[in-house]
Coordinates of C-alpha atoms in Angstrom, one line a residue:
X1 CA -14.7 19.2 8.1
X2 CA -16.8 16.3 9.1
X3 CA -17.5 14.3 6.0
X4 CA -13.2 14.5 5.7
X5 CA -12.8 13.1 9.2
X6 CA -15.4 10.8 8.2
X7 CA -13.5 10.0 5.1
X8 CA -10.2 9.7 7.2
X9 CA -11.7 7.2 9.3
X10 CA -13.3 5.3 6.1
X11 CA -9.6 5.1 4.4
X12 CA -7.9 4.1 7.3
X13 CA -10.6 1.5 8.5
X14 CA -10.1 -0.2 5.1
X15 CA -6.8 -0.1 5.3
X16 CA -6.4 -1.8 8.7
X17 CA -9.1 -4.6 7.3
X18 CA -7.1 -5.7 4.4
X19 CA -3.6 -5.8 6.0
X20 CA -5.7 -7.7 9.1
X21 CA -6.6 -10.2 6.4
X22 CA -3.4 -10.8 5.2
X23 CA -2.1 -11.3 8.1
X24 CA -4.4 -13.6 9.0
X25 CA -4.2 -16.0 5.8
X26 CA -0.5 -15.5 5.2
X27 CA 1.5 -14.8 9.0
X28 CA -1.1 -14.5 11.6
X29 CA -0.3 -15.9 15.3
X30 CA -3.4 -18.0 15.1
X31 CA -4.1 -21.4 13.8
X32 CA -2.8 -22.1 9.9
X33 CA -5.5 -22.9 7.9
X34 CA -5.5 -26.3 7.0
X35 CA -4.5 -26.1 2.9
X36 CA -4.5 -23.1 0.4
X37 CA -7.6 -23.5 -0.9
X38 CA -9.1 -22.8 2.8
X39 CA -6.6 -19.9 3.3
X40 CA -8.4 -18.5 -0.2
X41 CA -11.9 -18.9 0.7
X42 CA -11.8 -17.6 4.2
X43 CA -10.2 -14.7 2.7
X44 CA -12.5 -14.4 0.0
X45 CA -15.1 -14.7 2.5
X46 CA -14.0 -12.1 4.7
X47 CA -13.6 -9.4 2.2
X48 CA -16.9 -10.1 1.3
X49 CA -17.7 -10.1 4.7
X50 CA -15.5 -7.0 6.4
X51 CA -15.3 -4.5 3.6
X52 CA -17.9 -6.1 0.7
X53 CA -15.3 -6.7 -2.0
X54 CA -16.4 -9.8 -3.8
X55 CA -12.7 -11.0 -4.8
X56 CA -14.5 -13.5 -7.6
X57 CA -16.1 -11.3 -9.5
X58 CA -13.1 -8.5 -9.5
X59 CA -10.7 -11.1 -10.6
X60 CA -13.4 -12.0 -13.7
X61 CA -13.1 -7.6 -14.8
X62 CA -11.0 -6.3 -17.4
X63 CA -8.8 -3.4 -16.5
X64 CA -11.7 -0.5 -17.0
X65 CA -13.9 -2.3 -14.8
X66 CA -11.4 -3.3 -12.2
X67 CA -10.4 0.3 -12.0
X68 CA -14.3 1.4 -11.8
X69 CA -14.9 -1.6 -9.5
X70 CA -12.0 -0.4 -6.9
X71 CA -12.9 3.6 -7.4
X72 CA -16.8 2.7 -5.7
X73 CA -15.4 2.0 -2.6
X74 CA -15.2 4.5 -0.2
X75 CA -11.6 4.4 1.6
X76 CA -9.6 2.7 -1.2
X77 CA -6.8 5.1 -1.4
X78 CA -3.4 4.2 -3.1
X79 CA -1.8 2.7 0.0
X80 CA -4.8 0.6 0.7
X81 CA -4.8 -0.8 -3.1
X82 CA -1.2 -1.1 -3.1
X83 CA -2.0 -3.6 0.2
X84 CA -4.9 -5.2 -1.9
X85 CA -2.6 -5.9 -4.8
X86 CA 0.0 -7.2 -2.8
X87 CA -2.7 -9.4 -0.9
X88 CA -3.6 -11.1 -4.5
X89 CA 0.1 -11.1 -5.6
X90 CA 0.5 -13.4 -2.1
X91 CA -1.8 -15.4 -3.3
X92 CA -1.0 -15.8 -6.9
X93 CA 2.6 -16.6 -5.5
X94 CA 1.5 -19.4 -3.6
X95 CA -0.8 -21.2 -5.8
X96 CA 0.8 -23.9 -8.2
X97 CA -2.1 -24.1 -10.7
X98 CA -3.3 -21.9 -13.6
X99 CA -5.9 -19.8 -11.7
X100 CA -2.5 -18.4 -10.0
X101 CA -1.7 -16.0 -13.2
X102 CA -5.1 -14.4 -12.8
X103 CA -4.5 -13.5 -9.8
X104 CA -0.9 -12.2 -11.2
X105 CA -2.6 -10.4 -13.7
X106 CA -5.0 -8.9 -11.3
X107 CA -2.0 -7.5 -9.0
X108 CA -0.3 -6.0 -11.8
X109 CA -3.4 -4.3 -12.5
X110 CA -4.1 -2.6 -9.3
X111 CA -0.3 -2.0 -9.7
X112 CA -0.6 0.2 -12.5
X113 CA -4.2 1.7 -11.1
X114 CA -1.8 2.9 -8.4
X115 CA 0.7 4.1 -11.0
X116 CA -2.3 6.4 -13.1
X117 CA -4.1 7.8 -9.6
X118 CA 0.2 8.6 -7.8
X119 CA 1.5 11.6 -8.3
X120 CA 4.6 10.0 -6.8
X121 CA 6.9 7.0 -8.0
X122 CA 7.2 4.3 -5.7
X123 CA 10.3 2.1 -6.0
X124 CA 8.4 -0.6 -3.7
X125 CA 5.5 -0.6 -5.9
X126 CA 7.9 -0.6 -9.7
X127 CA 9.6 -3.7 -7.8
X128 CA 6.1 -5.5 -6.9
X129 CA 5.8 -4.7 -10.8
X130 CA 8.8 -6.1 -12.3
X131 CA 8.3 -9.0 -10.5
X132 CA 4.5 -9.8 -11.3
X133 CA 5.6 -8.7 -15.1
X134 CA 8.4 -11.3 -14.7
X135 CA 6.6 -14.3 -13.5
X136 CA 3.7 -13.4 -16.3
X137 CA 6.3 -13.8 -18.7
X138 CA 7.8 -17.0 -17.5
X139 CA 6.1 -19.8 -20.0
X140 CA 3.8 -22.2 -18.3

């Protein structure tokens, strides 16, 4: 009973950290960062920092590894990599350059991580789908 509160604590912890991020880089009520590149490396940085997650070297894994990479941590439950996906999706969005469709292609896979570990369909996640699927078929 105490290693599940324990695990309760862990998931939700996570959880609070990542959508605490976002809302920092992307809609917090402090200071803006100054340009997207500082937005990316303070969160890259506090990832690292808050929950260990080195962001460079999971965007550099294939699909096995990502999936292998994201089951270590203790606390990542569907809702919390659904945040995490949605988190790189923001960013991948927002940047103008090339490095912007791995970060596309990284979403979509947490995506479809969610998709194999659910046993339920999520319209909100098959929407967050389409439109990663979309842009990555757009031509550069």
């Amino acid at each position: 009973m105490e290693q599940k509160d324990y695990l309760l604590r862990e998931i939700e912890k996570l959880g609070i950290v990542i959508r605490a991020i976002q809302q920092k880089i992307f809609g917090g009520s402090g200071p803006p960062a100054i340009t997207l590149e500082r937005q990316e490396a303070e969160a890259r940085e506090m990832l690292l920092n808050e929950i260990n997650f080195d962001l460079d070297r999971f965007l550099q894994m294939d699909l096995t590894e990502s999936e292998k990479y994201v089951n270590g941590f203790k606390g990542f439950s569907i809702e919390n990599i659904e945040a995490l996906a949605a988190f790189i999706a923001k960013i991948g969005f927002s940047k103008q350059s090339e490095p912007s469709r791995t970060y596309l292609e990284k979403a979509l896979q947490l995506f479809e991580i969610c998709n194999i570990k659910s046993k339920t369909f999520s319209f909100e996640r098959e929407n967050h789908i389409s439109a990663l699927s979309s842009a990555l078929a757009k031509p550069d």
